[in-house]
Amino acid sequence: MKKVSLLAASVALALVGCGGSDGGSDTNTGTPSAGGIIITGFDGYFKNAVVFLDSNIGTKGQLDQNDTILGLTNTKGQITLPKGTDLSTGTIALQTLKPGDMTGKFANQQLAQRLADAESKFASDYSDTYTTDMDLPGQPMEHSVVFRSQQTGDNVVISPITDLVALQAPVALRTDVTPEQKVCDSLFGENEVTGKECTAKLYSDFTQTDPKLHKTAQILTDTKAKNTNYTAETALKATVVAAAAVETLSPDELKDPTVRTDVTIADNGTIEDTPPTFTESKPLLTAAKYNEVQNAFDNLNIKTTKEVAGSKGTLLTSINISDLFTMHNGKTVEIDKSKVSVGYALDNKNQSFYGRVNDKNEFELYQTAGQSIISVGKVNVIFTTANGENNTTANFSFNVQAEAEAVKPTIDTEYLAEAKETLTNLPLIVGQPFNILEEMTLSADALFNETVKTIELSSNANAIGLTIKLDEYQKDIIISGIPTSTAKAGEYYIQLRAIADNNLSSEVIKLELPAIVEGMISVNQNEVTLLQNQIDNLDLTVGNLINHEALDLDITPLFISNVTGNIEYYAGLEFDKKSRNNHEYYTTIPGVRVYTDEVNGLGTLTILGTPKEATKGGYFYVAAGINPDAENEIISEMVKITLPDVKPADVPPVEPDLGFTETHFNTGKVWKMGSFADRDGEIGHAMLLNNGQNLQFCWGSQDGADQQYASNISRWDQSAYTTLARLDALPNYADYAQRDCWDVQLKDGKLYDNADAGETYVYEMLYQNKTANGDYQIILKINGDELFWMDSTDAPFAQSLSVSDKVADGKIEFDMTVESETVADESTKLYYAAGKFEYANAAYEYTSIMPEGFYTPGELEIDETGEHEMLILKETGEQSDYKTRYRYVNHNFGDFYVGIKWSEDSYGTSSPDFGLYSYSQEAMEKVVSQLPLLAD
């Protein structure tokens, strides 16, 4: 089949715009049409050049499938766009077309499928379009070249001169000279033309007012077309040389469009300073004779015929072509008789015709002997001058009509009705990808009764994000893409026509597309009722932790979507666009929160917490959304779910002797918190907060926060006290906006944390000391084996106390040890033990008490020479591993104190950890007995 070209497919996309700038330069010539934007392209006026918005980033520019086609220029080099057309998505550009571009260079590009404008013209309607420079009427352009313009406003010009400015725009960002001034300096001499006068010249229609600038533009057209390294730098150099060359011409030569030359740019970008030599004038197509010859072709009445006999064929017409070409001095130019070309759509593949020029300068058109005329449509005739390399061509055309008995393809009305019905069920939704192959099959081939040579398709739906084309076999219609806007049924459509071997085409079939609707997530009220019935069975009582595991709350059936994609679920109080996440997880009952967890595609609703007060009419909302944080979001309505009334507690809650209470959360204090885990000395700022709705536990900073309020002393690269001092230097943690906080529930003195979906962490207090100032010092256990200390006093992290006050002759103290197989993490199991130190005469004896069975003596030393007083214990017993243990005293802690400890043996030095010490065996055993004990 004959392929369709990019431009044939794309020029029809023109004249569509929505919004844009009304401002611009006041240097344009011409008067814009009322309410429109005029774009004019020239070195001489370009007829049938493609005007487009160039989306490429670079200096040269090219027309490709990402660009927006605005239209084809008329004989004045102009297109007119509607007022307000949006030109902000690219640089305004123009591309000239040489004969054959429409069926050659661009034929295989994907944009050949973009065929539609308001009239839905077919690609073949443009199949032999080419650009004419109206300086030489009737002559096709020899080059396919792109020019751009940075101008805005209602009257925009595009020329080789404006292209120089566009080339300089990226470079000018790095200098103090404007792009316009750079170009003016190259054209007219440095600082000869400046400011507004410079801008006015560059954006003027110089074809009527400035012969020198006009000739320079002609030279630059040929230069850009012939040099692949036409860049911002080389273009300015070429401009200087071209301007100098123009100064050598006479007034008559300046006005002669056939007097041409170009500047050669070497591969390394160098250009000779000597102005290039102008070629001998090219032949000029005589406008009057051109019109006379074309009229003669237009008056031909040639129809499809059967095969003719004869050795020479049948003479169809004879047309005088004398004086078709002349030189600028009036001298007649001969036509090269060996280069006369006759053929369909410039491809010259059909041999139905041939032509020749006789000795009387008459063109004779013959039907080829032994050939029948089988194709209808346009036939092209090309004449070329006999002027060596400096020749000129002229293109003419005539039409072949069909005989009365010729048959054109017919439409299968039964399948047409079926196809229309199929399209009415097409799911077209804004923002949703669509591919008809996944939904249904729509055959183009079945729409026509006869076997046809080709089927052409066009559609105006490409403008709204859809791509509609035929498959590679021309059998099925493929619809893909993402609709970008809603539309009424029939507003967008597909048009098809079939073309037979005789070039006759069928009637045009119009298939209307259904309405394009917004994506929507609706609510199934029956499922809402079922969910509400489940929640109504909850027993809510002040002080009682909600048993959420008793309910399996799946909220996915509540929502019905007409779009595809991963649905996200929301639970909480109603939100607006600006603060959509501020009320997520909240309910109107103090102490009760709601969460959604999307596991394996299911939306599971969890209700958590401990009601704090008797409440009636409590509620929250659930909703569903796709891309809820993006511009193409689709969000359901908020579904209100009511909660049962919260009953008062039957018995007023009794605060435990040892346990957390709301008092701990109401102090507003900043706590210091550290871990006793083996080889994991976590340390950081912490808070217990009551925000009026829920209790929260805070530790350190959020991921990615600008400051880190948590650290670890078990590091090899710095001392423990360096880490602690850094934490002391941070601003007040209570004022820090990026604290890492999560909800906890309080019940029977314990805290319950559901921050990780599917797992509950329990915080249990093992020891508490309340100071005279109302501060708290707490030892707490998390999940059965992790032990931490918390201190709300004002003592600094980097506090260092005297060892001599703790360790002296006759004193007995108890310590706790922690061991694990690996460095502690969330999955590491920790084990604990307790022992007794007895100090006397610079020596000590150590005996294990939980579990029993270990004894070792040792020597002790107190090092007072450093910044912090340090205890040194050297084991000497037979049961020992001869370690040397070191200890700082960090915090007094009621019946305990917290130390910083590490050890050294033949294997090396361990990392520092926090240690727990006491003079009370009862206090130490009470803590350690509630922890996993180390095996004997």
Short mmCIF file of N, CA, C and O in Angstrom, two decimals, residues 838-925:
data_model
loop_
_atom_site.label_atom_id
_atom_site.label_comp_id
_atom_site.label_asym_id
_atom_site.label_seq_id
_atom_site.Cartn_x
_atom_site.Cartn_y
_atom_site.Cartn_z
N GLU A 838 32.29 -6.71 95.32
CA GLU A 838 32.72 -6.34 96.66
C GLU A 838 34.12 -5.74 96.55
O GLU A 838 35.03 -6.38 96.02
N TYR A 839 34.29 -4.46 97.02
CA TYR A 839 35.53 -3.72 96.82
C TYR A 839 36.30 -3.62 98.12
O TYR A 839 35.73 -3.30 99.18
N ALA A 840 37.62 -3.84 98.09
CA ALA A 840 38.47 -3.67 99.26
C ALA A 840 39.93 -3.70 98.84
O ALA A 840 40.34 -4.58 98.05
N ASN A 841 40.73 -2.74 99.35
CA ASN A 841 42.20 -2.73 99.18
C ASN A 841 42.62 -2.83 97.72
O ASN A 841 43.43 -3.69 97.34
N ALA A 842 42.06 -1.94 96.88
CA ALA A 842 42.41 -1.88 95.45
C ALA A 842 42.16 -3.20 94.74
O ALA A 842 42.84 -3.55 93.77
N ALA A 843 41.20 -3.97 95.27
CA ALA A 843 40.84 -5.23 94.64
C ALA A 843 39.33 -5.40 94.71
O ALA A 843 38.62 -4.63 95.37
N TYR A 844 38.87 -6.40 93.99
CA TYR A 844 37.43 -6.67 94.02
C TYR A 844 37.20 -8.16 93.87
O TYR A 844 38.05 -8.91 93.38
N GLU A 845 36.01 -8.58 94.30
CA GLU A 845 35.53 -9.94 94.05
C GLU A 845 34.16 -9.82 93.40
O GLU A 845 33.33 -9.04 93.85
N TYR A 846 33.99 -10.62 92.32
CA TYR A 846 32.71 -10.57 91.60
C TYR A 846 32.05 -11.94 91.67
O TYR A 846 32.68 -12.96 91.36
N THR A 847 30.75 -11.94 92.07
CA THR A 847 29.98 -13.19 92.19
C THR A 847 28.67 -13.01 91.45
O THR A 847 27.96 -12.01 91.65
N SER A 848 28.33 -13.97 90.57
CA SER A 848 27.03 -13.88 89.89
C SER A 848 25.92 -14.31 90.83
O SER A 848 26.10 -15.22 91.64
N ILE A 849 24.75 -13.63 90.72
CA ILE A 849 23.61 -13.98 91.58
C ILE A 849 22.39 -14.38 90.75
O ILE A 849 21.51 -15.07 91.25
N MET A 850 22.29 -13.95 89.51
CA MET A 850 21.17 -14.33 88.64
C MET A 850 21.72 -14.51 87.23
O MET A 850 21.92 -13.50 86.52
N PRO A 851 22.02 -15.72 86.81
CA PRO A 851 22.03 -16.97 87.57
C PRO A 851 23.30 -17.06 88.42
O PRO A 851 24.23 -16.28 88.24
N GLU A 852 23.36 -18.04 89.31
CA GLU A 852 24.52 -18.23 90.18
C GLU A 852 25.57 -19.10 89.50
O GLU A 852 25.32 -19.73 88.48
N GLY A 853 26.77 -19.14 90.13
CA GLY A 853 27.76 -20.10 89.65
C GLY A 853 29.01 -19.51 89.06
O GLY A 853 29.91 -20.24 88.62
N PHE A 854 29.16 -18.19 89.03
CA PHE A 854 30.35 -17.60 88.42
C PHE A 854 31.02 -16.71 89.46
O PHE A 854 30.37 -15.91 90.14
N TYR A 855 32.37 -16.86 89.57
CA TYR A 855 33.12 -16.05 90.52
C TYR A 855 34.47 -15.71 89.90
O TYR A 855 35.12 -16.56 89.27
N THR A 856 34.90 -14.47 90.09
CA THR A 856 36.25 -14.09 89.69
C THR A 856 36.70 -12.90 90.51
O THR A 856 35.92 -11.99 90.78
N PRO A 857 37.94 -12.89 90.95
CA PRO A 857 38.50 -11.72 91.61
C PRO A 857 39.17 -10.81 90.58
O PRO A 857 39.28 -11.16 89.41
N GLY A 858 39.68 -9.69 91.04
CA GLY A 858 40.37 -8.80 90.15
C GLY A 858 40.97 -7.62 90.86
O GLY A 858 40.78 -7.44 92.06
N GLU A 859 41.68 -6.83 90.09
CA GLU A 859 42.30 -5.62 90.62
C GLU A 859 41.53 -4.41 90.12
O GLU A 859 41.01 -4.41 89.00
N LEU A 860 41.49 -3.37 90.92
CA LEU A 860 40.79 -2.16 90.50
C LEU A 860 41.72 -0.97 90.57
O LEU A 860 42.64 -0.92 91.39
N GLU A 861 41.41 0.01 89.69
CA GLU A 861 42.16 1.27 89.65
C GLU A 861 41.20 2.36 89.25
O GLU A 861 40.32 2.16 88.41
N ILE A 862 41.34 3.52 89.83
CA ILE A 862 40.53 4.68 89.43
C ILE A 862 41.47 5.68 88.78
O ILE A 862 42.39 6.21 89.42
N ASP A 863 41.23 5.92 87.49
CA ASP A 863 42.07 6.84 86.70
C ASP A 863 41.45 8.22 86.74
O ASP A 863 40.36 8.45 86.21
N GLU A 864 42.14 9.14 87.40
CA GLU A 864 41.64 10.51 87.53
C GLU A 864 42.38 11.49 86.62
O GLU A 864 42.20 12.70 86.73
N THR A 865 43.18 10.99 85.71
CA THR A 865 44.01 11.87 84.88
C THR A 865 43.28 12.42 83.66
O THR A 865 43.68 13.43 83.09
N GLY A 866 42.24 11.74 83.23
CA GLY A 866 41.55 12.16 82.01
C GLY A 866 40.45 13.18 82.28
O GLY A 866 40.24 13.63 83.41
N GLU A 867 39.73 13.52 81.22
CA GLU A 867 38.62 14.48 81.34
C GLU A 867 37.50 13.91 82.18
O GLU A 867 36.80 14.64 82.89
N HIS A 868 37.30 12.60 82.13
CA HIS A 868 36.25 11.93 82.90
C HIS A 868 36.90 10.87 83.79
O HIS A 868 37.70 10.05 83.31
N GLU A 869 36.55 10.85 85.07
CA GLU A 869 37.09 9.86 86.00
C GLU A 869 36.66 8.47 85.57
O GLU A 869 35.48 8.25 85.24
N MET A 870 37.58 7.50 85.53
CA MET A 870 37.31 6.20 84.92
C MET A 870 37.72 5.08 85.87
O MET A 870 38.79 5.11 86.48
N LEU A 871 36.83 4.06 85.99
CA LEU A 871 37.10 2.85 86.76
C LEU A 871 37.72 1.80 85.85
O LEU A 871 37.22 1.55 84.75
N ILE A 872 38.81 1.15 86.33
CA ILE A 872 39.48 0.10 85.55
C ILE A 872 39.49 -1.16 86.40
O ILE A 872 40.01 -1.18 87.52
N LEU A 873 38.87 -2.25 85.89
CA LEU A 873 38.78 -3.53 86.60
C LEU A 873 39.49 -4.60 85.77
O LEU A 873 39.09 -4.89 84.64
N LYS A 874 40.53 -5.22 86.35
CA LYS A 874 41.29 -6.24 85.64
C LYS A 874 41.01 -7.59 86.27
O LYS A 874 41.32 -7.82 87.45
N GLU A 875 40.42 -8.54 85.52
CA GLU A 875 40.11 -9.85 86.02
C GLU A 875 41.39 -10.66 86.23
O GLU A 875 42.31 -10.62 85.41
N THR A 876 41.37 -11.45 87.33
CA THR A 876 42.53 -12.31 87.60
C THR A 876 42.13 -13.73 87.94
O THR A 876 43.00 -14.60 88.10
N GLY A 877 40.86 -14.03 88.10
CA GLY A 877 40.41 -15.35 88.54
C GLY A 877 40.57 -16.42 87.49
O GLY A 877 40.64 -16.15 86.29
N GLU A 878 40.59 -17.68 87.94
CA GLU A 878 40.73 -18.82 87.03
C GLU A 878 39.54 -18.95 86.10
O GLU A 878 39.66 -19.44 84.99
N GLN A 879 38.34 -18.56 86.56
CA GLN A 879 37.14 -18.67 85.71
C GLN A 879 37.03 -17.51 84.71
O GLN A 879 36.20 -17.54 83.82
N SER A 880 37.85 -16.50 84.87
CA SER A 880 37.69 -15.30 84.05
C SER A 880 38.35 -15.49 82.69
O SER A 880 39.14 -16.41 82.48
N ASP A 881 38.03 -14.58 81.78
CA ASP A 881 38.73 -14.55 80.50
C ASP A 881 39.72 -13.40 80.45
O ASP A 881 40.13 -12.96 79.39
N TYR A 882 40.11 -12.95 81.66
CA TYR A 882 41.16 -11.95 81.81
C TYR A 882 40.90 -10.67 81.02
O TYR A 882 41.79 -10.11 80.39
N LYS A 883 39.67 -10.25 81.07
CA LYS A 883 39.32 -8.97 80.45
C LYS A 883 39.68 -7.82 81.37
O LYS A 883 39.73 -7.98 82.60
N THR A 884 39.91 -6.69 80.78
CA THR A 884 39.99 -5.43 81.53
C THR A 884 38.74 -4.64 81.19
O THR A 884 38.46 -4.40 80.02
N ARG A 885 38.00 -4.27 82.23
CA ARG A 885 36.73 -3.59 82.02
C ARG A 885 36.87 -2.13 82.45
O ARG A 885 37.53 -1.82 83.45
N TYR A 886 36.21 -1.25 81.68
CA TYR A 886 36.28 0.19 81.94
C TYR A 886 34.88 0.71 82.17
O TYR A 886 33.90 0.22 81.59
N ARG A 887 34.79 1.78 83.00
CA ARG A 887 33.46 2.30 83.29
C ARG A 887 33.54 3.79 83.64
O ARG A 887 34.43 4.21 84.38
N TYR A 888 32.58 4.59 83.02
CA TYR A 888 32.32 5.95 83.48
C TYR A 888 31.00 5.93 84.23
O TYR A 888 30.12 5.10 83.96
N VAL A 889 30.82 6.88 85.15
CA VAL A 889 29.52 7.07 85.80
C VAL A 889 28.83 8.24 85.10
O VAL A 889 29.35 9.36 85.08
N ASN A 890 27.64 7.95 84.54
CA ASN A 890 26.97 8.93 83.69
C ASN A 890 25.80 9.63 84.39
O ASN A 890 25.69 10.85 84.36
N HIS A 891 24.87 8.87 84.96
CA HIS A 891 23.68 9.46 85.58
C HIS A 891 23.37 8.76 86.91
O HIS A 891 23.39 7.53 86.97
N ASN A 892 23.03 9.56 87.94
CA ASN A 892 22.36 9.00 89.10
C ASN A 892 20.91 8.72 88.73
O ASN A 892 20.27 9.51 88.02
N PHE A 893 20.36 7.60 89.23
CA PHE A 893 19.07 7.14 88.74
C PHE A 893 18.28 6.50 89.89
O PHE A 893 17.91 5.33 89.84
N GLY A 894 18.01 7.29 90.96
CA GLY A 894 17.28 6.75 92.09
C GLY A 894 18.07 5.67 92.80
O GLY A 894 19.18 5.90 93.30
N ASP A 895 17.54 4.45 92.85
CA ASP A 895 18.23 3.32 93.45
C ASP A 895 19.37 2.80 92.55
O ASP A 895 20.05 1.84 92.93
N PHE A 896 19.52 3.40 91.39
CA PHE A 896 20.50 2.93 90.42
C PHE A 896 21.39 4.09 89.98
O PHE A 896 21.17 5.24 90.33
N TYR A 897 22.39 3.77 89.21
CA TYR A 897 23.04 4.77 88.37
C TYR A 897 23.36 4.12 87.02
O TYR A 897 23.47 2.91 86.90
N VAL A 898 23.43 4.98 86.01
CA VAL A 898 23.72 4.53 84.64
C VAL A 898 25.18 4.84 84.34
O VAL A 898 25.65 5.96 84.55
N GLY A 899 25.90 3.83 83.90
CA GLY A 899 27.29 4.02 83.53
C GLY A 899 27.51 3.77 82.05
O GLY A 899 26.62 3.28 81.34
N ILE A 900 28.69 4.14 81.58
CA ILE A 900 29.11 3.84 80.21
C ILE A 900 30.28 2.87 80.32
O ILE A 900 31.30 3.18 80.95
N LYS A 901 30.18 1.69 79.70
CA LYS A 901 31.14 0.63 79.93
C LYS A 901 31.64 0.04 78.62
O LYS A 901 30.96 0.11 77.59
N TRP A 902 32.84 -0.53 78.69
CA TRP A 902 33.40 -1.30 77.58
C TRP A 902 34.50 -2.19 78.12
O TRP A 902 34.85 -2.11 79.31
N SER A 903 35.03 -3.06 77.32
CA SER A 903 36.04 -4.01 77.81
C SER A 903 37.13 -4.21 76.77
O SER A 903 36.97 -3.84 75.59
N GLU A 904 38.23 -4.83 77.24
CA GLU A 904 39.38 -5.06 76.38
C GLU A 904 39.98 -6.42 76.73
O GLU A 904 40.14 -6.76 77.91
N ASP A 905 40.29 -7.22 75.72
CA ASP A 905 40.97 -8.48 75.95
C ASP A 905 41.89 -8.75 74.77
O ASP A 905 42.17 -7.85 73.96
N SER A 906 42.35 -9.99 74.67
CA SER A 906 43.32 -10.31 73.61
C SER A 906 42.71 -10.20 72.20
O SER A 906 43.44 -10.14 71.22
N TYR A 907 41.38 -10.20 72.13
CA TYR A 907 40.72 -10.11 70.82
C TYR A 907 40.49 -8.66 70.39
O TYR A 907 40.09 -8.40 69.28
N GLY A 908 40.68 -7.74 71.31
CA GLY A 908 40.47 -6.35 70.95
C GLY A 908 39.64 -5.61 71.97
O GLY A 908 39.42 -6.08 73.10
N THR A 909 39.14 -4.44 71.57
CA THR A 909 38.36 -3.57 72.45
C THR A 909 36.91 -3.53 71.98
O THR A 909 36.65 -3.34 70.77
N SER A 910 35.97 -3.69 72.89
CA SER A 910 34.55 -3.68 72.52
C SER A 910 34.07 -2.24 72.36
O SER A 910 34.72 -1.29 72.80
N SER A 911 32.89 -2.10 71.75
CA SER A 911 32.27 -0.78 71.65
C SER A 911 31.62 -0.43 72.98
O SER A 911 31.22 -1.31 73.75
N PRO A 912 31.46 0.88 73.29
CA PRO A 912 30.84 1.27 74.56
C PRO A 912 29.33 1.03 74.55
O PRO A 912 28.68 1.13 73.52
N ASP A 913 28.80 0.68 75.74
CA ASP A 913 27.35 0.50 75.94
C ASP A 913 26.96 1.17 77.25
O ASP A 913 27.81 1.53 78.07
N PHE A 914 25.65 1.29 77.45
CA PHE A 914 25.16 1.74 78.74
C PHE A 914 25.04 0.54 79.69
O PHE A 914 24.61 -0.56 79.29
N GLY A 915 25.41 0.75 80.96
CA GLY A 915 25.29 -0.29 81.97
C GLY A 915 24.45 0.20 83.14
O GLY A 915 24.36 1.40 83.41
N LEU A 916 23.84 -0.73 83.86
CA LEU A 916 22.97 -0.41 85.00
C LEU A 916 23.61 -0.95 86.28
O LEU A 916 23.99 -2.14 86.34
N TYR A 917 23.69 -0.09 87.32
CA TYR A 917 24.36 -0.45 88.58
C TYR A 917 23.51 0.03 89.75
O TYR A 917 22.79 1.03 89.65
N SER A 918 23.64 -0.68 90.92
CA SER A 918 22.84 -0.32 92.10
C SER A 918 23.52 -0.82 93.37
O SER A 918 24.28 -1.81 93.35
N TYR A 919 23.23 -0.15 94.51
CA TYR A 919 23.66 -0.65 95.81
C TYR A 919 22.58 -1.50 96.47
O TYR A 919 22.79 -2.03 97.54
N SER A 920 21.43 -1.61 95.77
CA SER A 920 20.31 -2.37 96.34
C SER A 920 20.16 -3.67 95.57
O SER A 920 19.81 -3.67 94.38
N GLN A 921 20.45 -4.78 96.23
CA GLN A 921 20.26 -6.09 95.58
C GLN A 921 18.80 -6.30 95.28
O GLN A 921 18.44 -6.84 94.22
N GLU A 922 17.92 -5.85 96.14
CA GLU A 922 16.48 -6.03 95.92
C GLU A 922 16.03 -5.30 94.66
O GLU A 922 15.28 -5.84 93.84
N ALA A 923 16.50 -4.05 94.51
CA ALA A 923 16.10 -3.27 93.34
C ALA A 923 16.61 -3.92 92.06
O ALA A 923 15.89 -4.02 91.05
N MET A 924 17.87 -4.37 92.07
CA MET A 924 18.44 -4.96 90.86
C MET A 924 17.73 -6.26 90.51
O MET A 924 17.39 -6.51 89.35
N GLU A 925 17.49 -7.13 91.53
CA GLU A 925 16.84 -8.41 91.24
C GLU A 925 15.41 -8.21 90.77
O GLU A 925 14.90 -8.98 89.95
#
